[in-house]
């Protein structure tokens, strides 16, 4: 085994056998799955129960403004009860009172309908109310115009959507693309911070422990630095592989035991005859099915390869810089904050660009950010699902490789001097002088 | 074994090693002496290949120093030393042994040998952070000698060691020298050097200001002073000697240029003094060093 392999092995094993590594590797997916399950459960079962009182003086909405359901109970009152209700609706356990005046000239003005409540009503309730008022009133107008019930119902069930057709067959749905963009951009961002900081702390530990000089008398400083950088890269990859495997297992187990959770197993997909007649609930399920189909149809090979490439490239670029910072820090851990600032800046800038790029992948800022090597690992990942032109990917990758070779070279020069400097606070300016010495 | 020829090392603001030359013979314990900041550690970093001299040459066994070739032959215990706190004692020794390029089997045998010899078996599986200072110094020593270096460099090896453990390590240092290991012993503690070393180089401000055999140096630098202890009576300065200090019946005498010890003793007998002992006082290295740098007012020598 070469010396660098011995170092990689120690750096790797000393971290993956730590209790915290095992806990985060197993714990994080569990927490994430548990959290989303809880969210789903809560939103499906609860919701505030609304008691609504309605006084309709216009006679248009009569008793069909709302039906009672699990989330609301609706009571309709006569015109005469309005003045007392206005004072007592809260005492009678109503959350809101909807008062509809008679429409002047058959046209509702803004004062025609008033909603009373103790505090402002929720967005959901407000949207629903607006929607129902409009639908019922439109139906009335259509009836007045001489249409029959059946015609009106068929009109109401019409929803139009479009099928996007692009030259590149792999380009998927925009929502899906931007979701993948956010997610992978965010992941790379987190990776660079977590593992970059891990490298920095490792180097600081060796320096403040005073073991660095002992080791450097046996191996070259470059070997010690790269051993640590590569060892921690393997820790990161291991964690990812375990996460993916773990999530895969959970996915498989849950689809075996709870097939209902996996709509694509049970639902017919696409172009079903008579779909326009499907109840709304059914429509939603089909939508979910389409989502899953789209999800499966994403260019995963490209995304997976790019993720691996930008993970490794971005990590090498920043981890080596973090190693250089670690070698400059003395006992005072606060020094580290000031020194890491110039490194964390471009990472954060990259993330901000990535958030925009996930929505608007072809803006000039997004294109620049995905080629500029200090931000490309994050920004290109947020664009990758949109299939950016090949020349941009190639240029971005080539620049990233050239840059991480450069930062490793630069960091090695700083590192070999910094790691042996005790007791003196070093600035970036001084450290950069060592490079050209 | 090791030749240092006109070596110069400059750091941004200061000249750490200034045209330094000396030679170390095989199998000897060589003392590298000097106050803090004299350039000892800078020199040792060059000898171990951690840094390169700006000019000058270092020869290892007659060849130009080559880190890849000669590093495995050197054991270096730096002044600023430490261990991985979270690692177990045995793992730590193994790791450092492997990094020296030793095959695994030899590392394991070496650890067994040394742990046995220094009574470390009982805590081989403890974490380093749970060790006492003495224990971790022992471990540090073992990791330095595990690969049977031809040249062993110890920078302040006894700092922080209690007398018992210092004695244990000292014994091992002698044994290694006996078996042919060349040892460089760097310290600012002059009294330790007098006891241990055959030859010394005295460094100040990056320069070699004195070199040679410890006994020879002392003889050369002696100032004709004698310690006289008498049972009773009174002694006064005269034409033979002057009294430097008197503590009860113990006198330190400075003999005049022409006077001999015999004349002094004769005088004392004539005075009918009961002589208990009469010995020559050789200067300590500390005295010699202070004497040598006395004209240099800026030298701050700390003998702690």
XYZ file of C-alpha atoms in Angstrom:
741
model
C 0.000 0.000 0.000
C 1.370 3.407 -0.868
C 1.518 6.053 1.818
C -1.344 8.062 0.375
C -3.494 4.934 0.398
C -2.653 4.376 4.064
C -3.734 7.928 4.818
C -6.929 7.626 2.760
C -7.749 4.418 4.570
C -7.354 5.987 8.005
C -9.274 9.126 7.100
C -12.061 7.007 5.661
C -12.306 4.362 8.352
C -11.973 6.751 11.262
C -15.032 8.602 9.961
C -17.355 5.865 8.716
C -16.971 3.923 11.945
C -17.989 6.924 14.005
C -21.334 6.735 15.704
C -22.395 10.089 14.256
C -21.786 8.854 10.702
C -23.914 5.773 11.226
C -26.626 7.815 12.894
C -26.840 10.446 10.163
C -26.643 7.879 7.379
C -29.521 5.840 8.725
C -31.294 8.615 10.534
C -31.588 11.253 7.844
C -33.645 9.240 5.322
C -35.803 7.968 8.161
C -36.390 11.476 9.424
C -37.162 12.712 5.913
C -39.573 9.870 5.169
C -41.161 10.146 8.590
C -41.573 13.865 8.181
C -43.209 13.667 4.759
C -45.457 10.835 5.934
C -46.506 12.914 8.895
C -47.159 15.911 6.671
C -49.248 13.815 4.325
C -51.180 12.299 7.199
C -51.851 15.638 8.830
C -53.012 17.349 5.662
C -55.258 14.412 4.769
C -56.992 14.009 8.105
C -57.148 17.353 9.761
C -57.816 20.874 8.728
C -59.863 23.420 10.605
C -63.524 22.602 10.789
C -65.500 25.651 9.733
C -69.017 26.528 10.901
C -70.575 28.900 8.433
C -73.761 30.880 8.606
C -75.226 32.141 5.318
C -77.947 34.796 4.891
C -78.848 35.109 1.200
C -81.105 38.099 0.456
C -80.478 37.911 -3.280
C -82.087 34.522 -3.590
C -79.480 33.556 -6.189
C -77.414 31.228 -4.063
C -80.259 29.822 -2.035
C -79.199 26.555 -0.558
C -76.498 25.555 -3.025
C -73.646 27.824 -2.108
C -72.056 25.025 -0.085
C -72.804 21.573 1.037
C -71.744 20.505 4.451
C -68.691 18.313 4.400
C -66.128 16.947 6.819
C -64.362 20.286 6.932
C -67.343 22.570 7.225
C -70.925 22.727 8.342
C -73.151 25.248 6.660
C -76.428 26.672 7.938
C -78.730 28.879 5.843
C -80.849 31.547 7.532
C -83.678 33.792 6.470
C -83.343 37.471 5.727
C -85.108 38.443 8.979
C -82.576 36.700 11.159
C -79.647 38.693 9.782
C -79.653 41.603 12.266
C -79.627 39.295 15.292
C -77.170 36.894 13.692
C -74.749 39.717 13.028
C -74.416 40.175 16.791
C -74.681 36.582 17.873
C -73.034 34.424 15.183
C -69.900 34.058 17.301
C -71.907 33.025 20.354
C -73.737 30.493 18.209
C -70.346 28.915 17.389
C -70.200 30.104 13.799
C -66.739 31.009 12.539
C -68.049 33.215 9.818
C -71.182 34.834 8.600
C -71.713 35.337 4.858
C -74.256 38.035 4.077
C -75.429 38.392 0.477
C -77.509 41.470 -0.319
C -79.990 41.622 -3.124
C -78.097 42.443 -6.336
C -78.896 45.833 -7.875
C -79.738 45.428 -11.570
C -78.732 41.814 -11.247
C -75.052 42.863 -10.882
C -73.039 42.168 -7.798
C -70.944 45.156 -6.654
C -68.260 44.966 -3.996
C -70.656 45.835 -1.212
C -73.129 43.211 -2.246
C -71.460 40.399 -0.332
C -69.991 40.739 3.147
C -68.134 38.151 5.152
C -67.924 38.612 8.906
C -65.442 36.788 11.034
C -63.580 37.312 14.257
C -60.198 37.501 12.577
C -59.263 37.396 8.915
C -60.326 34.209 7.140
C -57.800 31.745 5.741
C -56.654 31.838 2.131
C -58.135 28.439 1.455
C -61.578 29.435 2.730
C -61.425 32.724 0.872
C -60.453 31.111 -2.435
C -63.114 28.488 -2.071
C -65.778 31.047 -1.308
C -64.832 33.186 -4.312
C -64.829 30.138 -6.552
C -68.256 28.957 -5.377
C -69.845 32.411 -5.619
C -68.635 32.756 -9.195
C -69.643 29.274 -10.268
C -73.117 29.491 -8.839
C -73.678 32.957 -10.268
C -72.370 31.911 -13.715
C -74.638 28.879 -13.657
C -77.581 31.141 -12.881
C -76.662 33.426 -15.778
C -76.404 30.457 -18.118
C -79.748 29.118 -16.959
C -81.234 32.560 -17.498
C -79.800 32.542 -20.998
C -81.767 29.418 -21.718
C -79.308 26.569 -21.284
C -80.346 23.413 -19.501
C -78.666 21.723 -16.522
C -76.956 19.110 -18.621
C -75.407 21.638 -20.947
C -74.158 23.652 -18.011
C -72.611 20.608 -16.336
C -70.781 19.602 -19.453
C -69.497 23.150 -19.854
C -68.210 23.142 -16.287
C -66.334 19.888 -16.723
C -64.214 21.233 -19.553
C -60.550 21.681 -18.630
C -57.989 22.378 -21.283
C -54.323 21.613 -20.991
C -51.561 21.301 -23.567
C -48.910 18.753 -24.438
C -45.459 20.298 -24.745
C -43.568 19.022 -27.785
C -39.890 19.885 -27.947
C -37.234 18.938 -30.472
C -35.225 17.239 -27.762
C -37.324 14.244 -26.783
C -35.699 13.996 -23.376
C -36.860 17.390 -22.206
C -39.427 16.699 -19.574
C -42.050 18.630 -17.818
C -40.988 22.062 -16.608
C -42.183 21.574 -13.030
C -40.337 18.306 -12.778
C -37.205 19.824 -14.261
C -37.167 22.704 -11.887
C -37.849 20.426 -8.911
C -34.908 18.269 -9.896
C -32.886 21.422 -10.477
C -33.590 22.781 -7.023
C -32.961 19.487 -5.380
C -29.675 18.603 -7.042
C -28.364 22.159 -6.830
C -29.186 22.209 -3.151
C -27.596 18.812 -2.627
C -24.299 19.868 -4.223
C -24.363 23.063 -2.198
C -24.807 21.146 1.053
C -22.185 18.593 0.030
C -19.563 21.250 -0.608
C -20.231 22.865 2.742
C -20.472 19.745 4.885
C -17.557 17.857 3.417
C -15.455 20.958 2.810
C -15.828 21.903 6.454
C -15.020 18.338 7.437
C -11.720 18.606 5.573
C -10.972 21.940 7.222
C -11.674 20.619 10.687
C -9.509 17.574 10.015
C -6.574 19.722 8.978
C -7.059 22.040 11.952
C -7.121 19.048 14.253
C -3.820 17.775 12.887
C -2.236 21.159 13.232
C -3.436 21.980 16.736
C -2.729 18.418 17.909
C 0.791 18.890 16.661
C 0.722 15.574 14.862
C 1.208 17.214 11.492
C 4.948 17.633 11.925
C 5.347 14.031 13.052
C 3.558 12.775 9.954
C 5.217 15.186 7.583
C 8.565 13.749 8.572
C 7.335 10.486 7.028
C 5.176 11.623 4.110
C 5.048 14.658 1.868
C 2.651 17.414 2.905
C 0.866 16.961 -0.415
C 0.239 13.289 0.352
C -1.151 14.140 3.770
C -3.452 16.808 2.349
C -4.699 14.761 -0.589
C -5.062 11.666 1.574
C -7.454 13.595 3.745
C -9.307 15.221 0.833
C -9.783 11.902 -0.982
C -10.585 9.950 2.178
C -13.385 12.348 3.015
C -14.613 12.278 -0.601
C -15.060 8.534 -0.187
C -16.931 9.129 3.058
C -19.304 11.420 1.165
C -19.815 8.938 -1.678
C -20.412 6.139 0.787
C -23.043 8.193 2.510
C -24.792 8.920 -0.789
C -24.740 5.322 -1.915
C -26.161 4.242 1.430
C -28.855 6.899 1.283
C -29.924 5.896 -2.206
C -29.890 2.207 -1.294
C -31.795 2.911 1.881
C -34.458 5.000 0.196
C -34.727 2.345 -2.535
C -35.326 -0.349 0.033
C -37.976 1.680 1.797
C -39.632 2.418 -1.545
C -39.698 -1.259 -2.458
C -40.899 -2.418 0.936
C -43.684 0.122 1.015
C -44.842 -0.719 -2.518
C -44.955 -4.395 -1.620
C -46.910 -3.958 1.562
C -48.966 -0.908 0.668
C -49.565 -1.149 -3.082
C -52.194 1.591 -2.840
C -49.459 4.099 -2.172
C -48.011 3.483 -5.607
C -50.675 4.774 -7.977
C -48.942 3.599 -11.135
C -49.497 -0.011 -10.117
C -53.246 0.275 -9.853
C -54.323 3.172 -12.011
C -54.878 3.109 -15.728
C -52.504 5.488 -17.408
C -53.383 8.188 -19.903
C -55.966 8.380 -22.713
C -58.749 6.494 -20.973
C -62.049 6.816 -22.835
C -64.641 8.837 -20.967
C -62.018 10.489 -18.852
C -63.799 13.800 -19.061
C -66.529 12.190 -17.027
C -64.191 11.152 -14.265
C -64.879 12.625 -10.889
C -62.431 15.205 -9.675
C -60.754 12.876 -7.187
C -60.022 10.465 -9.990
C -58.551 13.221 -12.111
C -56.105 14.040 -9.347
C -54.936 10.471 -9.180
C -54.296 10.418 -12.890
C -52.287 13.571 -12.500
C -50.163 11.913 -9.833
C -49.695 8.952 -12.114
C -48.510 11.194 -14.883
C -46.090 12.833 -12.490
C -44.603 9.492 -11.600
C -44.391 8.526 -15.214
C -42.599 11.761 -15.965
C -40.347 11.200 -12.988
C -39.374 7.782 -14.252
C -38.824 9.196 -17.717
C -36.279 11.815 -16.628
C -32.804 11.513 -18.111
C -31.492 9.880 -14.955
C -28.311 8.637 -16.558
C -27.284 12.164 -17.476
C -28.391 13.546 -14.137
C -26.644 10.788 -12.216
C -23.419 11.135 -14.166
C -23.450 14.913 -13.864
C -24.153 14.714 -10.174
C -21.167 12.433 -9.656
C -18.953 14.621 -11.806
C -19.931 17.911 -10.210
C -19.889 16.397 -6.757
C -16.302 15.231 -7.230
C -15.148 18.279 -9.186
C -16.783 20.843 -6.924
C -15.676 18.969 -3.854
C -12.038 18.780 -4.984
C -12.072 22.470 -5.833
C -13.459 23.621 -2.521
C -12.133 20.904 -0.207
C -8.567 21.741 -1.188
C -9.223 25.407 -0.438
C -10.782 24.466 2.885
C -7.688 22.373 3.618
C -5.521 25.422 2.956
C -7.619 27.458 5.391
C -7.347 24.709 7.989
C -3.580 24.877 7.728
C -3.612 28.617 8.398
C -5.715 28.462 11.544
C -4.162 28.221 14.975
C -5.800 27.313 18.257
C -8.247 30.132 17.867
C -11.105 28.598 15.920
C -12.556 32.054 15.329
C -9.748 32.787 12.891
C -11.304 30.155 10.684
C -14.454 32.172 10.151
C -12.657 35.156 8.695
C -10.486 32.951 6.517
C -13.329 30.847 5.127
C -15.341 33.889 4.095
C -13.741 34.290 0.628
C -14.423 30.593 -0.005
C -17.986 30.452 1.207
C -18.946 33.578 -0.760
C -18.835 31.967 -4.214
C -20.607 28.861 -2.891
C -23.482 30.954 -1.586
C -23.514 33.054 -4.778
C -23.674 29.809 -6.745
C -26.634 28.677 -4.730
C -28.492 31.954 -5.275
C -27.912 31.731 -9.021
C -29.003 28.091 -8.948
C -32.347 28.981 -7.372
C -33.040 31.270 -10.325
C -31.566 28.910 -12.875
C -33.885 26.115 -11.795
C -36.769 28.302 -13.015
C -35.169 30.121 -15.889
C -32.363 27.851 -17.059
C -31.411 29.797 -20.161
C -30.979 33.267 -18.702
C -27.531 34.669 -19.294
C -26.834 34.646 -15.555
C -27.688 30.951 -15.364
C -25.537 30.140 -18.381
C -22.620 32.124 -16.987
C -23.000 30.595 -13.516
C -23.066 27.090 -14.925
C -19.822 27.607 -16.830
C -17.895 29.718 -14.314
C -16.013 27.030 -12.356
C -16.527 28.445 -8.848
C -20.299 28.249 -9.219
C -20.716 25.653 -11.983
C -21.089 22.577 -9.757
C -24.207 24.050 -8.141
C -25.657 26.012 -11.063
C -25.117 23.391 -13.764
C -26.822 20.793 -11.598
C -29.859 23.038 -11.330
C -29.987 23.334 -15.153
C -29.074 19.791 -16.053
C -32.606 18.395 -16.194
C -33.422 20.979 -18.887
C -30.761 19.551 -21.162
C -28.454 22.514 -21.651
C -26.501 22.531 -24.930
C -23.661 20.014 -25.024
C -21.006 22.642 -25.615
C -21.955 24.373 -22.385
C -21.685 21.150 -20.407
C -18.362 20.309 -22.032
C -16.936 23.785 -21.423
C -18.186 23.825 -17.851
C -16.655 20.425 -17.115
C -13.332 21.269 -18.744
C -13.070 24.528 -16.806
C -13.964 22.775 -13.584
C -11.239 20.172 -14.070
C -8.660 22.850 -14.880
C -9.720 24.895 -11.874
C -9.637 22.131 -9.321
C -6.183 21.154 -10.500
C -5.275 24.796 -9.971
C -6.794 25.073 -6.499
C -5.184 21.817 -5.399
C -1.814 23.122 -6.565
C -2.378 26.455 -4.839
C -3.659 24.888 -1.646
C -0.760 22.439 -1.480
C 1.672 25.354 -1.548
C -0.155 27.159 1.243
C -0.728 23.989 3.193
C 2.878 22.823 3.371
C 3.971 26.111 4.938
C 0.869 26.764 7.010
C 0.756 23.365 8.651
C 4.139 24.018 10.315
C 3.475 27.604 11.398
C 2.545 27.837 15.011
C 1.229 30.706 17.046
C 0.999 33.244 14.285
C -2.170 34.538 12.739
C -1.870 34.326 8.985
C -3.925 36.259 6.473
C -4.822 35.216 2.935
C -2.520 37.895 1.632
C 0.494 36.411 3.392
C -0.527 32.889 2.518
C -0.722 33.737 -1.167
C 2.843 35.019 -0.995
C 3.996 31.511 -0.069
C 2.570 30.249 -3.302
C 4.944 32.241 -5.452
C 7.946 31.768 -3.236
C 26.770 9.909 9.305
C 25.538 13.421 8.790
C 27.323 16.421 7.404
C 25.877 19.886 7.390
C 27.754 22.202 5.061
C 27.227 25.962 4.947
C 23.487 25.605 5.317
C 21.405 28.768 5.148
C 17.650 29.024 5.764
C 15.795 32.261 5.590
C 12.196 32.902 6.603
C 10.386 35.995 5.487
C 11.740 38.256 8.195
C 14.666 36.480 9.737
C 17.697 34.377 9.064
C 16.884 31.162 10.928
C 20.042 29.247 10.037
C 23.075 31.238 9.006
C 25.915 29.450 7.229
C 25.960 26.507 9.598
C 28.412 23.603 9.299
C 29.166 20.584 11.463
C 29.655 16.837 11.257
C 28.102 14.019 13.244
C 29.816 10.661 13.533
C 27.989 7.355 13.452
C 26.855 5.893 16.754
C 27.402 9.021 18.799
C 24.985 11.062 20.875
C 25.235 14.515 19.481
C 23.935 17.534 21.346
C 22.391 20.417 19.474
C 22.269 23.239 21.925
C 21.010 26.732 21.951
C 18.421 29.027 23.420
C 14.876 29.125 22.120
C 14.870 30.644 18.692
C 18.497 29.788 17.947
C 17.434 27.918 14.813
C 17.598 24.352 16.149
C 14.147 23.310 15.002
C 14.634 24.994 11.622
C 17.830 23.011 11.192
C 16.171 19.749 12.189
C 13.348 20.300 9.722
C 15.966 20.501 6.991
C 17.806 17.436 8.232
C 14.538 15.468 8.148
C 13.667 16.726 4.679
C 10.574 18.631 5.796
C 12.060 21.827 4.408
C 14.937 22.497 2.044
C 17.948 24.706 2.738
C 18.112 27.934 0.749
C 21.760 27.213 0.140
C 24.371 24.799 1.415
C 24.286 21.036 1.555
C 23.248 18.230 3.827
C 24.998 14.888 3.351
C 23.541 11.708 4.775
C 26.082 8.886 5.023
C 28.150 10.683 2.422
C 25.315 11.172 -0.079
C 23.325 14.298 -0.820
C 20.168 14.141 1.277
C 17.237 12.609 -0.571
C 13.937 12.589 1.274
C 12.553 9.483 -0.422
C 15.666 7.441 0.194
C 16.793 8.691 3.567
C 13.546 9.482 5.331
C 12.874 5.843 6.248
C 16.281 5.816 7.958
C 15.431 8.749 10.192
C 13.313 8.841 13.303
C 12.188 12.330 14.210
C 10.469 13.409 17.375
C 9.707 17.091 16.879
C 9.428 19.569 19.705
C 5.875 20.343 18.635
C 4.507 16.851 18.751
C 1.177 15.239 19.265
C -1.052 12.309 18.436
C -4.555 11.721 17.150
C -6.640 11.994 20.290
C -9.425 9.697 19.175
C -7.186 6.875 18.019
C -6.272 3.896 20.121
C -2.680 3.601 21.300
C -1.897 0.528 19.263
C -3.641 1.748 16.102
C -1.744 5.004 16.360
C 1.603 3.215 16.595
C 0.638 0.988 13.658
C -0.432 3.910 11.516
C 2.749 5.891 12.065
C 4.836 2.760 11.517
C 3.117 2.026 8.196
C 3.615 5.613 7.102
C 7.346 5.144 7.614
C 7.089 2.523 4.888
C 7.478 -0.467 7.160
C 5.731 -3.726 6.194
C 2.749 -4.516 8.400
C 4.338 -7.576 9.940
C 7.398 -5.637 11.076
C 5.214 -2.927 12.507
C 3.308 -5.448 14.597
C 6.484 -7.133 15.824
C 8.055 -3.800 16.638
C 5.013 -2.702 18.615
C 4.978 -5.957 20.566
C 8.665 -5.543 21.364
C 8.461 -1.939 22.507
C 5.142 -2.191 24.313
C 6.584 -5.066 26.256
C 9.810 -3.266 27.001
C 8.156 -0.066 28.178
C 5.289 -1.742 29.953
C 2.623 -0.367 27.666
C 0.606 -3.514 27.033
C -2.036 -2.783 29.604
C -3.105 0.408 27.889
C -2.591 -0.601 24.257
C -6.324 -0.336 23.562
C -6.915 2.927 25.353
C -7.665 6.033 23.403
C -4.837 8.546 23.253
C -7.007 11.217 24.864
C -7.246 9.075 27.992
C -3.479 8.836 28.445
C -1.430 10.773 30.946
C 1.248 13.058 29.600
C 3.982 10.583 30.549
C 2.190 7.733 28.786
C 1.685 9.671 25.581
C 5.343 10.733 25.607
C 6.320 7.087 25.853
C 4.035 6.292 22.937
C 5.552 9.161 21.003
C 9.006 7.763 21.630
C 7.967 4.280 20.516
C 6.476 5.605 17.280
C 9.757 7.413 16.612
C 12.003 4.381 17.025
C 9.643 1.691 15.713
C 11.267 1.509 12.297
C 14.791 1.153 13.732
C 16.138 4.408 12.359
C 19.839 4.861 11.708
C 19.561 8.470 12.746
C 17.321 9.370 15.643
C 16.481 13.025 16.118
C 14.976 14.032 19.428
C 13.888 17.623 19.881
C 13.407 18.387 23.597
C 12.597 14.741 24.346
C 12.204 15.250 28.077
C 9.951 18.262 28.103
C 6.921 17.476 30.202
C 8.268 14.156 31.432
C 8.435 13.301 35.109
C 11.864 12.151 36.384
C 10.895 8.478 36.451
C 9.752 8.365 32.830
C 12.619 10.619 31.754
C 14.999 8.061 33.243
C 13.264 5.225 31.362
C 13.581 7.077 28.053
C 17.164 8.080 28.805
C 18.069 4.449 29.352
C 16.573 3.522 25.988
C 18.463 6.341 24.297
C 21.746 5.025 25.682
C 20.864 1.504 24.599
C 20.090 2.648 21.068
C 23.380 4.563 20.862
C 25.162 1.473 22.150
C 23.674 -0.568 19.305
C 24.952 1.894 16.709
C 22.139 4.415 16.269
C 23.317 7.965 15.754
C 21.343 10.332 17.921
C 20.823 14.060 17.657
C 19.598 15.453 20.903
C 18.339 18.987 20.619
C 17.561 21.056 23.674
C 17.950 24.360 25.415
C 18.520 22.548 28.715
C 22.309 22.637 28.975
C 22.563 20.379 32.017
C 20.858 17.501 30.197
C 23.381 17.711 27.405
C 26.371 17.557 29.724
C 25.015 14.346 31.097
C 24.054 12.600 27.879
C 26.051 13.843 24.921
C 29.503 13.041 23.598
C 29.790 15.974 21.258
C 27.878 19.187 20.951
C 27.238 22.102 18.665
C 26.240 25.281 20.381
C 23.977 27.438 18.258
C 23.018 31.036 18.680
C 21.128 33.135 16.172
C 21.504 30.481 13.503
C 25.260 30.249 13.824
C 27.556 27.566 15.136
C 29.368 29.328 17.974
C 31.068 26.340 19.573
C 31.599 22.741 18.573
C 33.417 19.823 20.099
C 33.650 17.116 22.713
C 31.911 18.109 25.950
C 34.886 17.235 28.194
C 37.407 18.871 25.912
C 35.333 22.033 25.746
C 35.114 22.162 29.507
C 38.847 21.702 29.865
C 39.463 24.424 27.343
C 37.080 26.794 28.964
C 38.040 26.106 32.566
C 39.042 29.115 34.567
C 41.336 27.668 37.177
C 38.712 27.549 39.886
C 38.701 25.084 42.760
C 36.251 24.085 45.424
C 37.748 23.673 48.868
C 35.872 22.254 51.805
C 37.380 22.450 55.256
C 36.209 21.219 58.645
C 36.927 24.413 60.502
C 38.973 27.582 60.379
C 39.026 30.754 58.354
C 40.452 31.342 54.889
C 41.357 34.719 53.398
C 42.427 35.772 49.892
C 46.173 36.025 49.385
C 48.738 36.128 46.587
C 47.961 32.518 45.565
C 44.203 32.829 45.173
C 41.189 35.010 45.729
C 37.958 33.794 47.240
C 34.981 34.016 44.865
C 32.424 32.750 47.308
C 32.311 31.285 50.758
C 29.412 29.309 52.098
C 30.045 28.094 55.651
C 33.186 26.040 55.186
C 32.905 25.638 51.429
C 35.006 28.042 49.405
C 35.307 28.622 45.706
C 38.803 29.815 44.922
C 40.085 31.579 41.842
C 43.763 30.651 41.515
C 46.127 33.338 40.340
C 47.863 32.769 37.045
C 51.069 31.274 38.337
C 49.642 29.366 41.287
C 49.247 25.594 41.184
C 46.856 23.400 43.180
C 49.822 21.957 45.053
C 50.839 25.387 46.290
C 47.316 26.074 47.453
C 47.123 22.797 49.348
C 50.524 23.411 50.859
C 49.375 26.805 52.044
C 46.266 25.312 53.624
C 48.269 22.652 55.415
C 50.624 25.307 56.715
C 47.593 27.183 58.026
C 46.667 23.944 59.818
C 43.243 23.775 58.189
C 41.396 20.450 58.202
C 40.844 19.783 54.480
C 37.777 17.727 53.666
C 37.880 17.954 49.883
C 39.605 19.835 47.099
C 38.253 19.592 43.534
C 38.569 21.542 40.363
C 35.437 23.351 39.302
C 34.814 22.941 35.595
C 32.537 25.444 33.976
C 29.041 24.229 33.099
C 27.894 24.516 29.482
C 25.506 27.107 30.754
C 28.400 29.243 32.002
C 30.267 28.740 28.764
C 27.276 29.698 26.711
C 26.544 32.833 28.707
C 30.200 33.734 28.496
C 30.199 33.320 24.728
C 27.155 35.418 24.089
C 27.708 37.900 26.905
C 28.869 40.625 24.558
C 25.641 40.245 22.658
C 23.213 42.247 24.717
C 20.148 41.275 22.727
C 20.474 37.568 23.401
C 17.823 36.514 25.769
C 18.788 33.259 27.238
C 16.246 31.367 29.180
C 17.458 28.534 31.231
C 14.198 27.129 32.112
